[in-house]
Short mmCIF file of C-alpha atoms in Angstrom, two decimals:
data_model
loop_
_atom_site.label_atom_id
_atom_site.label_comp_id
_atom_site.label_asym_id
_atom_site.label_seq_id
_atom_site.Cartn_x
_atom_site.Cartn_y
_atom_site.Cartn_z
CA UNK A 27 100.41 55.65 72.54
CA UNK A 28 103.72 57.46 71.86
CA UNK A 29 102.49 58.42 68.41
CA UNK A 30 99.22 59.85 69.82
CA UNK A 31 101.16 61.92 72.39
CA UNK A 32 103.43 63.29 69.68
CA UNK A 33 100.46 64.12 67.47
CA UNK A 34 98.69 65.91 70.32
CA UNK A 35 101.79 67.98 71.21
CA UNK A 36 102.19 68.87 67.56
CA UNK A 37 98.56 69.97 67.48
CA UNK A 38 99.10 72.22 70.52
CA UNK A 39 102.33 73.76 69.22
CA UNK A 40 100.87 74.39 65.76
CA UNK A 41 97.73 76.08 67.12
CA UNK A 42 99.07 79.60 66.68
CA UNK A 43 100.05 79.16 63.02
CA UNK A 44 96.72 78.43 61.39
CA UNK A 45 94.69 80.82 59.26
CA UNK A 46 90.94 80.58 58.79
CA UNK A 47 90.01 79.33 55.28
CA UNK A 48 86.50 80.74 55.57
CA UNK A 49 85.30 84.28 56.25
CA UNK A 50 83.56 84.62 59.64
CA UNK A 51 79.84 85.05 59.97
CA UNK A 52 78.22 88.41 60.55
CA UNK A 53 78.75 89.61 64.13
CA UNK A 54 75.60 89.67 66.27
CA UNK A 55 74.65 93.14 67.38
CA UNK A 56 74.33 92.66 71.14
CA UNK A 57 76.16 90.85 73.91
CA UNK A 58 73.16 88.64 74.61
CA UNK A 59 72.88 87.63 70.96
CA UNK A 60 76.53 86.71 70.62
CA UNK A 61 76.47 84.84 73.94
CA UNK A 62 73.52 82.78 72.74
CA UNK A 63 75.24 82.08 69.42
CA UNK A 64 78.42 80.99 71.23
CA UNK A 65 76.50 78.66 73.56
CA UNK A 66 74.88 77.03 70.54
CA UNK A 67 78.26 76.52 68.88
CA UNK A 68 79.79 75.10 72.08
CA UNK A 69 76.98 72.56 72.24
CA UNK A 70 78.34 71.05 69.02
CA UNK A 71 82.04 71.21 70.00
CA UNK A 72 84.03 67.98 69.88
CA UNK A 73 87.70 66.98 70.09
CA UNK A 74 88.35 66.92 66.33
CA UNK A 75 90.76 69.45 64.87
CA UNK A 76 88.15 70.71 62.42
CA UNK A 77 85.59 71.41 65.16
CA UNK A 78 88.12 73.18 67.38
CA UNK A 79 89.71 75.22 64.59
CA UNK A 80 86.37 76.33 63.13
CA UNK A 81 85.06 77.61 66.45
CA UNK A 82 88.46 79.08 67.34
CA UNK A 83 88.48 81.19 64.17
CA UNK A 84 84.99 82.42 65.05
CA UNK A 85 86.16 83.37 68.54
CA UNK A 86 89.22 85.20 67.26
CA UNK A 87 87.08 87.17 64.83
CA UNK A 88 84.76 88.12 67.71
CA UNK A 89 87.63 88.86 70.10
CA UNK A 90 86.19 92.32 70.88
CA UNK A 91 83.28 90.49 72.53
CA UNK A 92 85.52 88.21 74.60
CA UNK A 93 84.20 89.60 77.88
CA UNK A 94 80.73 88.34 76.90
CA UNK A 95 81.97 85.01 75.57
CA UNK A 96 84.37 83.90 78.32
CA UNK A 97 81.61 83.47 80.95
CA UNK A 98 79.62 81.42 78.42
CA UNK A 99 82.66 79.18 77.86
CA UNK A 100 82.97 78.68 81.62
CA UNK A 101 79.30 77.97 82.13
CA UNK A 102 79.08 75.50 79.23
CA UNK A 103 82.27 73.74 80.39
CA UNK A 104 80.73 73.28 83.82
CA UNK A 105 77.59 71.65 82.41
CA UNK A 106 79.31 69.58 79.67
CA UNK A 107 79.55 65.79 80.11
CA UNK A 108 82.94 64.45 81.20
CA UNK A 109 84.00 63.13 77.82
CA UNK A 110 83.59 66.61 76.22
CA UNK A 111 85.25 68.75 78.90
CA UNK A 112 88.80 68.43 77.54
CA UNK A 113 87.62 69.84 74.19
CA UNK A 114 86.88 73.14 75.94
CA UNK A 115 90.53 73.41 77.06
CA UNK A 116 91.72 72.60 73.54
CA UNK A 117 89.47 75.36 72.23
CA UNK A 118 90.75 77.83 74.82
CA UNK A 119 94.34 76.95 73.90
CA UNK A 120 93.70 77.50 70.21
CA UNK A 121 91.92 80.81 70.84
CA UNK A 122 94.61 82.09 73.20
CA UNK A 123 97.47 81.30 70.83
CA UNK A 124 95.78 82.60 67.68
CA UNK A 125 94.40 85.79 69.19
CA UNK A 126 97.31 87.08 71.26
CA UNK A 127 99.02 88.78 68.31
CA UNK A 128 95.79 90.59 67.45
CA UNK A 129 94.98 91.82 70.91
CA UNK A 130 94.84 90.89 74.62
CA UNK A 131 91.04 90.57 74.79
CA UNK A 132 90.84 86.80 75.07
CA UNK A 133 93.87 86.52 77.36
CA UNK A 134 92.39 89.03 79.80
CA UNK A 135 88.92 87.49 79.58
CA UNK A 136 90.02 83.87 80.07
CA UNK A 137 92.82 84.37 82.60
CA UNK A 138 90.51 84.59 85.66
CA UNK A 139 88.74 81.38 84.55
CA UNK A 140 91.53 79.12 83.29
CA UNK A 141 92.82 77.80 86.62
CA UNK A 142 89.30 76.84 87.61
CA UNK A 143 88.72 75.34 84.17
CA UNK A 144 91.88 73.22 84.34
CA UNK A 145 91.08 71.87 87.80
CA UNK A 146 87.44 71.34 86.88
CA UNK A 147 88.40 69.16 83.91
CA UNK A 148 90.88 67.12 85.96
CA UNK A 149 88.34 66.59 88.73
CA UNK A 150 85.50 65.85 86.31
CA UNK A 151 87.34 63.27 84.19
CA UNK A 152 90.11 62.07 86.54
CA UNK A 153 91.89 59.66 84.19
CA UNK A 154 95.61 59.55 83.50
CA UNK A 155 95.34 60.51 79.82
CA UNK A 156 93.34 63.64 80.64
CA UNK A 157 95.81 64.68 83.34
CA UNK A 158 98.71 64.25 80.91
CA UNK A 159 96.92 66.34 78.27
CA UNK A 160 96.24 69.09 80.82
CA UNK A 161 99.87 69.05 81.96
CA UNK A 162 101.03 69.49 78.35
CA UNK A 163 98.74 72.47 77.88
CA UNK A 164 100.03 74.16 81.02
CA UNK A 165 103.61 73.50 79.95
CA UNK A 166 103.02 75.09 76.53
CA UNK A 167 101.36 78.13 78.10
CA UNK A 168 104.25 78.59 80.49
CA UNK A 169 106.93 78.17 77.82
CA UNK A 170 105.20 80.56 75.43
CA UNK A 171 104.26 82.99 78.22
CA UNK A 172 100.67 83.06 77.02
CA UNK A 173 99.69 84.82 80.24
CA UNK A 174 102.89 86.85 80.51
CA UNK A 175 104.71 86.54 83.83
CA UNK A 176 101.67 85.30 85.70
CA UNK A 177 102.19 82.12 87.66
CA UNK A 178 100.45 78.91 86.62
CA UNK A 179 101.63 77.05 89.69
CA UNK A 180 99.07 74.77 91.29
CA UNK A 181 96.86 74.62 88.21
CA UNK A 182 97.22 70.83 88.00
CA UNK A 183 96.30 70.29 91.63
CA UNK A 184 92.74 69.00 91.45
CA UNK A 185 92.17 69.18 95.21
CA UNK A 186 89.30 71.53 96.08
CA UNK A 187 90.15 74.75 97.90
CA UNK A 188 88.41 77.99 98.80
CA UNK A 189 89.40 79.59 95.50
CA UNK A 190 87.86 76.77 93.49
CA UNK A 191 84.74 76.81 95.62
CA UNK A 192 84.35 80.54 94.99
CA UNK A 193 84.81 80.00 91.26
CA UNK A 194 82.25 77.18 91.25
CA UNK A 195 79.85 79.46 93.13
CA UNK A 196 80.42 82.21 90.58
CA UNK A 197 79.63 79.88 87.68
CA UNK A 198 76.59 78.47 89.47
CA UNK A 199 75.23 81.91 90.37
CA UNK A 200 73.30 82.15 87.09
CA UNK A 201 71.69 78.77 87.43
CA UNK A 202 70.86 78.65 91.13
CA UNK A 203 70.89 81.95 92.99
CA UNK A 204 70.84 81.65 96.76
CA UNK A 205 68.89 82.15 98.79
CA UNK A 206 66.10 81.53 96.26
CA UNK A 207 62.94 83.65 96.61
CA UNK A 208 59.76 81.76 97.50
CA UNK A 209 58.37 82.41 94.02
CA UNK A 210 61.11 80.20 92.54
CA UNK A 211 59.32 76.86 92.54
CA UNK A 212 61.96 74.98 90.52
CA UNK A 213 65.71 74.77 91.06
CA UNK A 214 66.47 75.48 87.43
CA UNK A 215 64.65 78.85 87.48
CA UNK A 216 67.03 81.80 87.26
CA UNK A 217 66.55 85.03 89.13
CA UNK A 218 66.42 86.95 85.88
CA UNK A 219 63.12 85.30 84.99
CA UNK A 220 61.57 85.45 88.45
CA UNK A 221 60.80 89.21 88.34
CA UNK A 222 58.10 88.36 85.79
CA UNK A 223 56.02 87.60 88.88
CA UNK A 224 56.85 91.05 90.26
CA UNK A 225 56.01 94.54 89.05
CA UNK A 226 57.44 98.02 89.12
CA UNK A 227 60.10 98.83 91.70
CA UNK A 228 60.00 95.30 93.11
CA UNK A 229 61.07 93.78 89.79
CA UNK A 230 63.72 96.49 89.33
CA UNK A 231 65.14 95.75 92.79
CA UNK A 232 65.27 92.00 92.11
CA UNK A 233 67.24 92.59 88.90
CA UNK A 234 69.52 95.09 90.64
CA UNK A 235 70.35 92.56 93.36
CA UNK A 236 71.10 89.95 90.68
CA UNK A 237 73.47 92.40 88.99
CA UNK A 238 75.21 93.06 92.32
CA UNK A 239 75.72 89.33 92.86
CA UNK A 240 77.29 88.89 89.44
CA UNK A 241 79.49 91.97 89.91
CA UNK A 242 80.76 90.54 93.20
CA UNK A 243 81.82 87.35 91.38
CA UNK A 244 83.76 89.46 88.87
CA UNK A 245 85.37 91.39 91.71
CA UNK A 246 86.43 88.16 93.45
CA UNK A 247 88.18 87.03 90.26
CA UNK A 248 89.83 90.45 89.85
CA UNK A 249 91.03 90.39 93.47
CA UNK A 250 92.56 86.97 92.88
CA UNK A 251 94.38 88.16 89.76
CA UNK A 252 95.58 91.28 91.56
CA UNK A 253 96.90 89.22 94.47
CA UNK A 254 98.88 87.13 91.98
CA UNK A 255 100.31 89.94 89.83
CA UNK A 256 100.61 92.86 92.26
CA UNK A 257 103.41 91.44 94.40
CA UNK A 258 105.42 93.27 97.04
CA UNK A 259 108.74 92.87 95.19
CA UNK A 260 107.55 95.35 92.55
CA UNK A 261 107.78 98.12 95.14
CA UNK A 262 111.25 97.20 96.35
CA UNK A 263 113.97 99.80 95.90
CA UNK A 264 115.84 99.29 92.65
CA UNK A 265 113.41 96.72 91.24
CA UNK A 266 113.61 98.33 87.80
CA UNK A 267 117.16 99.69 87.93
CA UNK A 268 118.73 96.49 89.29
CA UNK A 269 116.65 93.97 87.36
CA UNK A 270 118.75 91.22 85.79
CA UNK A 271 116.17 90.86 83.05
CA UNK A 272 114.65 94.30 82.23
CA UNK A 273 112.17 92.76 79.79
CA UNK A 274 110.90 90.38 82.44
CA UNK A 275 110.59 93.25 84.92
CA UNK A 276 108.62 95.24 82.36
CA UNK A 277 106.22 92.34 81.76
CA UNK A 278 105.65 91.92 85.49
CA UNK A 279 104.84 95.60 85.83
CA UNK A 280 102.52 95.45 82.83
CA UNK A 281 100.71 92.46 84.30
CA UNK A 282 100.41 94.25 87.65
CA UNK A 283 99.11 97.39 85.96
CA UNK A 284 96.53 95.38 84.02
CA UNK A 285 95.43 93.48 87.14
CA UNK A 286 95.10 96.70 89.11
CA UNK A 287 93.09 98.28 86.30
CA UNK A 288 90.71 95.30 86.19
CA UNK A 289 90.32 95.44 89.96
CA UNK A 290 89.49 99.14 89.85
CA UNK A 291 86.95 98.57 87.10
CA UNK A 292 85.34 95.78 89.13
CA UNK A 293 85.27 97.98 92.24
CA UNK A 294 83.70 100.87 90.34
CA UNK A 295 81.05 98.54 88.95
CA UNK A 296 80.19 97.00 92.33
CA UNK A 297 80.00 100.44 93.95
CA UNK A 298 77.70 101.71 91.20
CA UNK A 299 75.45 98.66 91.29
CA UNK A 300 75.28 98.60 95.09
CA UNK A 301 74.30 102.25 95.17
CA UNK A 302 71.64 101.65 92.55
CA UNK A 303 70.30 98.64 94.48
CA UNK A 304 70.36 100.63 97.74
CA UNK A 305 68.39 103.45 96.13
CA UNK A 306 65.81 101.00 94.78
CA UNK A 307 65.67 99.22 98.14
CA UNK A 308 65.01 102.53 99.88
CA UNK A 309 62.24 103.31 97.42
CA UNK A 310 60.67 99.89 97.92
CA UNK A 311 61.07 100.15 101.71
CA UNK A 312 59.38 103.56 101.83
CA UNK A 313 56.52 102.30 99.68
CA UNK A 314 56.10 99.21 101.86
CA UNK A 315 56.15 101.26 105.06
CA UNK A 316 53.58 103.72 103.66
CA UNK A 317 51.32 100.89 102.52
CA UNK A 318 51.71 99.11 105.86
CA UNK A 319 50.73 102.32 107.75
CA UNK A 320 47.68 102.82 105.54
CA UNK A 321 46.59 99.21 105.97
CA UNK A 322 47.20 99.36 109.75
CA UNK A 323 44.95 102.42 110.03
CA UNK A 324 42.30 100.67 107.94
CA UNK A 325 42.55 97.64 110.23
CA UNK A 326 42.08 99.83 113.31
CA UNK A 327 39.10 101.62 111.79
CA UNK A 328 37.44 98.35 110.85
CA UNK A 329 37.30 97.24 114.50
CA UNK A 330 34.21 99.38 115.25
CA UNK A 331 32.52 98.22 112.08
CA UNK A 332 33.16 94.59 113.05
CA UNK A 333 31.47 95.14 116.46
CA UNK A 334 28.52 96.91 114.86
CA UNK A 335 28.03 94.21 112.26
CA UNK A 336 28.27 91.46 114.92
CA UNK A 337 25.62 93.22 117.08
CA UNK A 338 23.27 93.54 114.12
CA UNK A 339 23.83 89.92 113.19
CA UNK A 340 22.91 88.74 116.70
CA UNK A 341 19.78 90.91 116.64
CA UNK A 342 18.85 89.54 113.22
CA UNK A 343 19.36 86.01 114.54
CA UNK A 344 16.91 86.63 117.42
CA UNK A 345 14.32 88.22 115.14
CA UNK A 346 14.64 85.37 112.66
CA UNK A 347 14.23 82.80 115.45
CA UNK A 348 11.05 84.54 116.73
CA UNK A 349 9.64 84.67 113.21
CA UNK A 350 10.34 80.99 112.72
CA UNK A 351 8.57 80.18 116.01
CA UNK A 352 5.45 82.13 115.00
CA UNK A 353 5.44 80.46 111.61
CA UNK A 354 5.80 77.05 113.21
CA UNK A 355 2.90 77.75 115.59
CA UNK A 356 0.67 78.83 112.76
CA UNK A 357 1.56 75.82 110.74
CA UNK A 358 0.83 73.54 113.69
CA UNK A 359 -2.62 75.16 114.21
CA UNK A 360 -3.58 74.75 110.59
CA UNK A 361 -2.61 71.09 110.66
CA UNK A 362 -4.83 70.29 113.67
CA UNK A 363 -7.95 71.76 111.95
CA UNK A 364 -7.48 69.62 108.92
CA UNK A 365 -7.43 66.24 110.72
CA UNK A 366 -10.69 64.57 112.16
CA UNK A 367 -10.77 64.20 115.95
CA UNK A 368 -8.21 66.95 116.36
CA UNK A 369 -10.63 69.87 116.31
CA UNK A 370 -10.09 72.37 119.05
CA UNK A 371 -12.17 71.82 122.23
CA UNK A 372 -14.97 74.46 122.52
CA UNK A 373 -14.74 76.81 125.42
CA UNK A 374 -17.66 76.51 127.93
CA UNK A 375 -18.98 79.86 129.16
CA UNK A 376 -19.28 80.50 132.86
CA UNK A 377 -22.69 79.67 134.36
CA UNK A 378 -23.15 76.20 132.89
CA UNK A 379 -23.80 74.59 129.53
CA UNK A 380 -25.93 76.28 126.97
CA UNK A 381 -29.71 75.73 127.19
CA UNK A 382 -31.25 73.07 125.05
CA UNK A 383 -33.33 74.17 122.18
#
């Protein structure tokens, strides 16, 4: 057991000193393509060093697409079986340590998701060995300041709280939007495929509302980061001049500046998407109101036609009944002539019977 712990710690501490022996594959052209490729690779991820290192090198090479890949990592971690969840943290550790010297893309992309990821793994596996492995990862990240001066306190507390619930909701938003439209007959249907049943402005509005929902999830994460990094002590008089550790003060200000920038970007995006959705909603509302007015007028006009048709139908019913009665009488008369003993009785003229020949 002691040997395995030492080997694991050595694996974590050596993560930042490896170099890829193979050139990376050609980068997909779009965010959707690279996200799909990453999901496929994550499906084959396991806890072996070779599996983690190979995918880590791929991630570092594609670090400019980290904002597309981090949500995929979070989503696949959420749906992975318990025995594979820890591998996702090992991968994140390897990517964070190997990419930080080349750029902050992965650190900024994974930071809003790592606390949730850590707690999710602890809750999903809940055995002592997993908790110890998670604790070692957090310790390494703190000692190496992987996330700068940001606090990692509480990351090992697996108890559910509002922040975790919000993160779980954000991850689940793609798979089960709520409330689901009536056209979504199956739970696994995503809103992005439902507009296929819609057309024109209705489909555009559905997609716009989906985009707003996702943007709100990003904003919630940015608000959380900002609340952590943009602390009141930064604005205290003499914070910079009287700092005992100027480098530490600089890192705190850099983290605050980055958090504030991300929050502003998220706010700008939500404002833009809400305005776009509001414009589409107004267009759809106007079209619905116009159509409703036209159909209401048509309904009113049809009232007179309904009365006229009903009157004619009643008249036709009476005429048809009279015709049927005449036909029945004729048929009855013809039947009597054809049967012996049922001939009609002759009419006797007034004045007595006819004279005998």
